[in-house]
Amino acid sequence: MGDEKLLERLRELKRERNAVVLAHNYQRPEVQDAADFTGDSLGLSQQAARTAAGVILFCGVHFMAETAAIICPDKSVLIPDPNAGCPMANMVTPRELAEMKGRHPNAVVVTYVNSSAAVKAMSDVCCTSANAVKVVASVPRDREVLFVPDQSLGDYVAKQLGRPLILWPGYCPTHHHILAKDVRELKARHPDALFVCHPECTADVIALADHVASTSGMVKWCHETTAKQIIVGTELGLLHRLRKDSPDKAFIEASPLADCPNMKLNTLEKMVWSLEDMAYQVTVPPEVAAPARRAIERMLEIK
Ligand code: 13P
Ligand code: SF4
């Protein structure tokens, strides 16, 4: 089937199933274009919370769909490809976190949403890249904070707040492909360009940035800046969203290697199959969902 036929079938199935399609900013261009909403992890979980649809077709990676399933226990949450995981989320297991908590019994556990439901369930509060600084700032200064699992985001937050955090040694392999030496070379080649990056980048890359933000924060900043050339330090899928949103600007990828293979597993065909077969359903057992929901809700309450 060609893309037009697939899109027509998708529209039919969405009506039949009363489904909404949410897509992360890193999805393939055609998947982003077929979605009702595109956004960052925070924006998509807020959309999931407020949708009136009975079915959420979540085009992103597993932890994002799982977050939607936790927030919306009365809805069916589907993911087009069950293998779309996040390697960083797999860098912390409940057993490892229990051991670490045992070593820091008084620490407040702040967990990045790029984590499993079981790890969220053991956490005090969640955060995304869009609100990590605010979430950590909401923890009283005299309390220790254990930040899980992204050491790069945690290090960025610690520097922003001038406050030491206990960092879990997880990282995003995709963002760590972006190298400071490549960014420096690009800056020398494009002296008028500004550099924007995601806080999952390494500290030496972040140090070169004119602005650091979540994926949707990057879209907003690029739209508002007067700069006409922007070097982009994040996963390559964002380039589609940026070019669509700011067609008058030139976007330069910081690294051609910043490709998240998991994010690219979802396709138009798989979206159609998913709604046809109502597969793959993402569910979270109630005893895990309840404490995980509390940690997510605490995050959503922080303004
Ligand atoms: P955002 O929440 O900024 O969209 O990032 C999610 C992610 O997985 C980044 O790699
Ligand atoms: Fe996970 Fe990195 Fe892919 Fe985001 S880009 S989903 S953090 S592996």
CSV table of C-alpha atoms and ligand atoms in Angstrom, one decimal:
chain,number,residue,atom,x,y,z
A,1,MET,CA,0.0,0.0,0.0
A,2,GLY,CA,1.3,3.5,-0.8
A,3,ASP,CA,1.4,6.2,1.9
A,4,GLU,CA,-1.9,7.8,0.7
A,5,LYS,CA,-3.8,4.5,1.0
A,6,LEU,CA,-2.2,3.9,4.4
A,7,LEU,CA,-3.2,7.3,5.6
A,8,GLU,CA,-6.8,6.8,4.4
A,9,ARG,CA,-7.0,3.5,6.2
A,10,LEU,CA,-5.5,5.1,9.3
A,11,ARG,CA,-8.1,7.8,9.3
A,12,GLU,CA,-10.9,5.2,8.9
A,13,LEU,CA,-9.5,3.1,11.8
A,14,LYS,CA,-9.1,6.2,14.0
A,15,ARG,CA,-12.8,6.9,13.6
A,16,GLU,CA,-13.9,3.3,14.1
A,17,ARG,CA,-11.8,2.9,17.2
A,18,ASN,CA,-12.2,6.4,18.6
A,19,ALA,CA,-8.4,6.6,18.6
A,20,VAL,CA,-5.9,9.5,19.0
A,21,VAL,CA,-2.4,9.3,17.6
A,22,LEU,CA,0.4,10.8,19.7
A,23,ALA,CA,3.9,10.9,18.2
A,24,HIS,CA,7.2,11.9,19.7
A,25,ASN,CA,9.3,14.6,18.0
A,26,TYR,CA,11.9,12.0,17.0
A,27,GLN,CA,9.5,9.8,15.0
A,28,ARG,CA,9.9,9.4,11.2
A,29,PRO,CA,8.6,12.4,9.2
A,30,GLU,CA,5.6,10.5,7.8
A,31,VAL,CA,4.6,9.2,11.3
A,32,GLN,CA,4.9,12.8,12.8
A,33,ASP,CA,2.7,14.1,9.9
A,34,ALA,CA,0.1,11.4,10.5
A,35,ALA,CA,-0.2,12.2,14.2
A,36,ASP,CA,-2.9,14.3,16.0
A,37,PHE,CA,-0.2,15.6,18.3
A,38,THR,CA,3.5,15.7,18.2
A,39,GLY,CA,5.6,16.7,21.2
A,40,ASP,CA,8.2,16.0,23.9
A,41,SER,CA,7.7,13.4,26.7
A,42,LEU,CA,6.0,16.0,28.9
A,43,GLY,CA,3.7,17.4,26.3
A,44,LEU,CA,2.6,13.9,25.2
A,45,SER,CA,1.9,12.7,28.7
A,46,GLN,CA,-0.2,15.9,29.2
A,47,GLN,CA,-2.1,15.2,25.9
A,48,ALA,CA,-2.7,11.6,27.1
A,49,ALA,CA,-4.1,12.8,30.4
A,50,ARG,CA,-6.6,15.1,28.7
A,51,THR,CA,-7.7,13.2,25.6
A,52,ALA,CA,-11.3,12.1,25.3
A,53,ALA,CA,-10.4,9.2,22.9
A,54,GLY,CA,-10.7,5.6,24.2
A,55,VAL,CA,-7.6,4.4,22.4
A,56,ILE,CA,-4.2,6.0,22.3
A,57,LEU,CA,-1.9,4.9,19.5
A,58,PHE,CA,1.5,6.0,20.9
A,59,CYS,CA,4.3,6.4,18.4
A,60,GLY,CA,7.4,6.7,20.5
A,61,VAL,CA,9.4,4.3,22.7
A,62,HIS,CA,8.0,1.9,25.2
A,63,PHE,CA,8.5,4.0,28.4
A,64,MET,CA,6.4,6.8,26.8
A,65,ALA,CA,3.5,4.5,26.1
A,66,GLU,CA,3.8,3.0,29.5
A,67,THR,CA,3.6,6.5,31.1
A,68,ALA,CA,0.4,7.1,29.1
A,69,ALA,CA,-1.0,3.7,30.3
A,70,ILE,CA,-0.2,4.6,33.9
A,71,ILE,CA,-1.9,8.0,33.6
A,72,CYS,CA,-4.9,6.7,31.7
A,73,PRO,CA,-5.8,3.3,33.2
A,74,ASP,CA,-9.2,3.4,31.6
A,75,LYS,CA,-7.9,3.7,28.0
A,76,SER,CA,-6.3,1.2,25.7
A,77,VAL,CA,-2.7,2.3,24.9
A,78,LEU,CA,-1.1,0.8,21.8
A,79,ILE,CA,2.4,0.9,20.5
A,80,PRO,CA,3.0,0.0,16.8
A,81,ASP,CA,6.2,-1.9,17.4
A,82,PRO,CA,6.8,-3.6,20.8
A,83,ASN,CA,10.6,-3.6,20.3
A,84,ALA,CA,10.8,0.2,20.4
A,85,GLY,CA,12.6,0.4,23.7
A,86,CYS,CA,15.0,3.0,25.2
A,87,PRO,CA,18.4,1.7,26.1
A,88,MET,CA,18.8,4.3,28.8
A,89,ALA,CA,15.7,3.2,30.5
A,90,ASN,CA,17.2,-0.3,30.6
A,91,MET,CA,20.3,1.0,32.4
A,92,VAL,CA,18.5,0.9,35.8
A,93,THR,CA,16.6,-2.1,37.2
A,94,PRO,CA,14.4,-2.2,40.3
A,95,ARG,CA,17.0,-4.4,42.0
A,96,GLU,CA,19.9,-2.0,41.3
A,97,LEU,CA,17.8,0.9,42.4
A,98,ALA,CA,16.8,-0.9,45.7
A,99,GLU,CA,20.5,-1.4,46.4
A,100,MET,CA,21.3,2.3,45.8
A,101,LYS,CA,18.4,3.4,47.9
A,102,GLY,CA,19.7,1.2,50.7
A,103,ARG,CA,23.0,3.1,50.5
A,104,HIS,CA,21.3,6.5,50.5
A,105,PRO,CA,18.2,5.9,52.7
A,106,ASN,CA,17.4,9.6,53.2
A,107,ALA,CA,17.8,10.6,49.5
A,108,VAL,CA,14.8,11.8,47.5
A,109,VAL,CA,14.7,9.7,44.3
A,110,VAL,CA,14.0,11.9,41.2
A,111,THR,CA,13.5,9.7,38.2
A,112,TYR,CA,13.7,10.8,34.6
A,113,VAL,CA,10.6,9.4,32.7
A,114,ASN,CA,13.1,7.5,30.5
A,115,SER,CA,12.7,4.6,32.9
A,116,SER,CA,10.5,1.5,33.4
A,117,ALA,CA,7.2,1.7,35.3
A,118,ALA,CA,8.7,-0.5,38.0
A,119,VAL,CA,11.6,2.0,38.6
A,120,LYS,CA,9.1,4.9,38.6
A,121,ALA,CA,7.1,3.0,41.2
A,122,MET,CA,10.2,3.1,43.5
A,123,SER,CA,10.7,6.8,43.0
A,124,ASP,CA,9.5,9.9,44.9
A,125,VAL,CA,8.9,12.1,41.8
A,126,CYS,CA,9.5,11.9,38.1
A,127,CYS,CA,10.8,14.5,35.7
A,128,THR,CA,11.3,15.0,32.0
A,129,SER,CA,14.0,17.0,30.2
A,130,ALA,CA,11.5,20.0,30.1
A,131,ASN,CA,11.0,20.2,33.9
A,132,ALA,CA,14.0,18.5,35.5
A,133,VAL,CA,15.5,21.7,36.9
A,134,LYS,CA,12.1,22.7,38.4
A,135,VAL,CA,11.4,19.3,39.9
A,136,VAL,CA,14.8,19.1,41.6
A,137,ALA,CA,14.5,22.7,42.8
A,138,SER,CA,11.2,21.7,44.5
A,139,VAL,CA,13.2,19.3,46.8
A,140,PRO,CA,14.3,21.1,50.0
A,141,ARG,CA,18.0,22.0,49.8
A,142,ASP,CA,18.9,20.1,52.9
A,143,ARG,CA,17.7,16.8,51.3
A,144,GLU,CA,20.0,14.6,49.3
A,145,VAL,CA,18.8,13.9,45.7
A,146,LEU,CA,19.4,10.6,43.9
A,147,PHE,CA,18.9,11.4,40.2
A,148,VAL,CA,18.1,8.4,38.0
A,149,PRO,CA,19.1,7.2,35.3
A,150,ASP,CA,20.6,10.0,33.1
A,151,GLN,CA,23.9,11.2,34.4
A,152,SER,CA,24.1,13.9,31.7
A,153,LEU,CA,20.7,15.4,32.4
A,154,GLY,CA,21.5,15.1,36.2
A,155,ASP,CA,24.8,16.8,35.8
A,156,TYR,CA,23.2,19.6,33.8
A,157,VAL,CA,20.5,20.1,36.5
A,158,ALA,CA,23.2,20.1,39.3
A,159,LYS,CA,25.1,22.8,37.5
A,160,GLN,CA,21.9,24.9,36.8
A,161,LEU,CA,21.0,24.7,40.5
A,162,GLY,CA,24.5,24.8,42.0
A,163,ARG,CA,23.6,21.8,44.0
A,164,PRO,CA,25.3,18.4,44.1
A,165,LEU,CA,23.2,15.4,43.1
A,166,ILE,CA,23.9,11.7,43.4
A,167,LEU,CA,24.0,10.6,39.7
A,168,TRP,CA,23.1,7.2,38.3
A,169,PRO,CA,25.6,6.2,35.6
A,170,GLY,CA,23.0,5.9,32.8
A,171,TYR,CA,23.2,7.8,29.5
A,172,CYS,CA,21.7,8.0,26.0
A,173,PRO,CA,23.9,6.3,23.4
A,174,THR,CA,22.3,8.4,20.7
A,175,HIS,CA,23.1,11.8,22.3
A,176,HIS,CA,26.6,10.6,23.3
A,177,HIS,CA,27.4,10.2,19.6
A,178,ILE,CA,27.4,14.0,19.4
A,179,LEU,CA,31.0,15.1,20.0
A,180,ALA,CA,32.2,18.5,21.2
A,181,LYS,CA,35.0,18.5,18.5
A,182,ASP,CA,32.4,18.1,15.7
A,183,VAL,CA,30.3,20.9,17.2
A,184,ARG,CA,33.4,23.2,17.4
A,185,GLU,CA,34.2,22.4,13.7
A,186,LEU,CA,30.6,23.2,12.7
A,187,LYS,CA,30.7,26.5,14.6
A,188,ALA,CA,34.0,27.4,12.9
A,189,ARG,CA,32.4,26.6,9.5
A,190,HIS,CA,29.2,28.5,10.2
A,191,PRO,CA,30.3,31.4,12.4
A,192,ASP,CA,26.8,33.0,12.4
A,193,ALA,CA,25.0,29.9,13.5
A,194,LEU,CA,23.8,29.4,17.1
A,195,PHE,CA,24.0,26.0,18.7
A,196,VAL,CA,21.0,24.4,20.6
A,197,CYS,CA,21.1,21.0,22.2
A,198,HIS,CA,19.3,18.5,24.4
A,199,PRO,CA,20.4,18.0,28.0
A,200,GLU,CA,21.1,14.3,27.3
A,201,CYS,CA,24.2,15.5,25.5
A,202,THR,CA,27.6,15.2,27.3
A,203,ALA,CA,28.7,18.1,29.5
A,204,ASP,CA,31.4,19.3,27.0
A,205,VAL,CA,28.8,19.5,24.3
A,206,ILE,CA,26.3,21.3,26.6
A,207,ALA,CA,29.1,23.8,27.5
A,208,LEU,CA,29.1,24.9,23.8
A,209,ALA,CA,25.4,25.5,23.6
A,210,ASP,CA,23.6,28.8,23.3
A,211,HIS,CA,20.4,27.1,24.5
A,212,VAL,CA,19.6,23.8,26.2
A,213,ALA,CA,16.1,22.4,26.2
A,214,SER,CA,13.7,19.5,25.7
A,215,THR,CA,12.8,18.6,22.2
A,216,SER,CA,9.7,20.9,22.2
A,217,GLY,CA,11.7,23.5,24.1
A,218,MET,CA,14.2,23.4,21.2
A,219,VAL,CA,11.4,23.9,18.6
A,220,LYS,CA,10.0,26.9,20.5
A,221,TRP,CA,13.4,28.5,20.9
A,222,CYS,CA,14.4,28.0,17.3
A,223,HIS,CA,11.1,29.5,16.2
A,224,GLU,CA,11.6,32.6,18.4
A,225,THR,CA,15.3,33.3,17.8
A,226,THR,CA,16.4,35.8,15.2
A,227,ALA,CA,19.3,33.6,14.2
A,228,LYS,CA,18.9,32.2,10.6
A,229,GLN,CA,21.3,29.3,11.0
A,230,ILE,CA,21.1,26.8,13.9
A,231,ILE,CA,23.2,23.8,14.7
A,232,VAL,CA,21.0,21.1,16.3
A,233,GLY,CA,22.4,18.8,18.9
A,234,THR,CA,19.8,16.1,19.3
A,235,GLU,CA,18.3,13.0,17.6
A,236,LEU,CA,17.9,13.6,13.9
A,237,GLY,CA,14.1,13.1,13.9
A,238,LEU,CA,13.7,16.6,15.4
A,239,LEU,CA,15.1,18.2,12.2
A,240,HIS,CA,11.8,17.4,10.4
A,241,ARG,CA,9.7,19.1,13.1
A,242,LEU,CA,12.1,22.1,13.1
A,243,ARG,CA,12.1,22.6,9.3
A,244,LYS,CA,8.3,22.4,9.3
A,245,ASP,CA,7.9,24.8,12.1
A,246,SER,CA,10.6,27.4,11.0
A,247,PRO,CA,10.9,27.0,7.2
A,248,ASP,CA,12.8,30.3,6.9
A,249,LYS,CA,15.8,28.9,8.9
A,250,ALA,CA,18.7,26.6,8.0
A,251,PHE,CA,19.1,23.7,10.5
A,252,ILE,CA,22.5,21.9,10.6
A,253,GLU,CA,22.7,18.5,12.2
A,254,ALA,CA,25.5,18.3,14.9
A,255,SER,CA,26.1,14.7,14.1
A,256,PRO,CA,24.8,12.3,11.4
A,257,LEU,CA,25.2,9.5,14.0
A,258,ALA,CA,22.6,10.9,16.3
A,259,ASP,CA,20.0,8.4,15.1
A,260,CYS,CA,17.9,6.5,17.7
A,261,PRO,CA,17.1,3.2,15.9
A,262,ASN,CA,14.3,2.5,18.4
A,263,MET,CA,12.4,5.7,17.6
A,264,LYS,CA,12.5,4.7,13.9
A,265,LEU,CA,10.9,1.3,14.4
A,266,ASN,CA,7.4,2.8,14.1
A,267,THR,CA,6.1,3.1,10.5
A,268,LEU,CA,2.8,4.0,8.8
A,269,GLU,CA,2.2,0.3,8.0
A,270,LYS,CA,2.7,-0.7,11.7
A,271,MET,CA,0.4,2.1,12.8
A,272,VAL,CA,-2.4,0.7,10.6
A,273,TRP,CA,-1.8,-2.9,11.7
A,274,SER,CA,-1.8,-1.7,15.3
A,275,LEU,CA,-5.3,-0.2,15.1
A,276,GLU,CA,-6.6,-3.1,13.0
A,277,ASP,CA,-5.5,-5.7,15.5
A,278,MET,CA,-5.6,-3.5,18.6
A,279,ALA,CA,-2.0,-4.6,19.3
A,280,TYR,CA,0.4,-4.2,20.9
A,281,GLN,CA,-1.4,-3.2,24.1
A,282,VAL,CA,0.8,-1.6,26.8
A,283,THR,CA,-0.4,-2.4,30.3
A,284,VAL,CA,1.1,-1.9,33.8
A,285,PRO,CA,0.0,-4.1,36.7
A,286,PRO,CA,-2.1,-2.1,39.2
A,287,GLU,CA,0.3,-2.7,42.1
A,288,VAL,CA,3.1,-1.0,40.0
A,289,ALA,CA,0.9,1.5,38.3
A,290,ALA,CA,-0.4,3.1,41.5
A,291,PRO,CA,3.0,4.1,43.0
A,292,ALA,CA,4.3,5.0,39.6
A,293,ARG,CA,1.3,7.2,39.0
A,294,ARG,CA,1.9,9.0,42.3
A,295,ALA,CA,5.5,9.9,41.2
A,296,ILE,CA,4.2,11.1,37.8
A,297,GLU,CA,1.4,13.1,39.3
A,298,ARG,CA,3.8,14.8,41.7
A,299,MET,CA,5.8,15.9,38.7
A,300,LEU,CA,2.7,17.2,36.8
A,301,GLU,CA,1.6,19.2,39.9
A,302,ILE,CA,4.9,21.2,40.0
A,303,LYS,CA,4.3,24.4,38.1
B,1,13P,P1,12.1,14.9,25.3
B,1,13P,O1,11.3,14.7,26.5
B,1,13P,O2,12.9,16.2,25.4
B,1,13P,O3,11.2,14.9,24.1
B,1,13P,O4,13.2,13.8,25.2
B,1,13P,C1,12.9,12.4,25.2
B,1,13P,C2,14.0,11.6,24.8
B,1,13P,O5,13.9,10.4,24.8
B,1,13P,C3,15.2,12.3,24.5
B,1,13P,O6,16.2,11.4,24.0
B,2,SF4,FE1,16.3,6.7,24.7
B,2,SF4,FE2,18.2,8.2,23.7
B,2,SF4,FE3,16.4,7.0,22.0
B,2,SF4,FE4,15.7,9.1,23.7
B,2,SF4,S1,17.1,9.1,21.9
B,2,SF4,S2,14.6,7.2,23.3
B,2,SF4,S3,16.9,8.6,25.5
B,2,SF4,S4,17.9,6.0,23.4
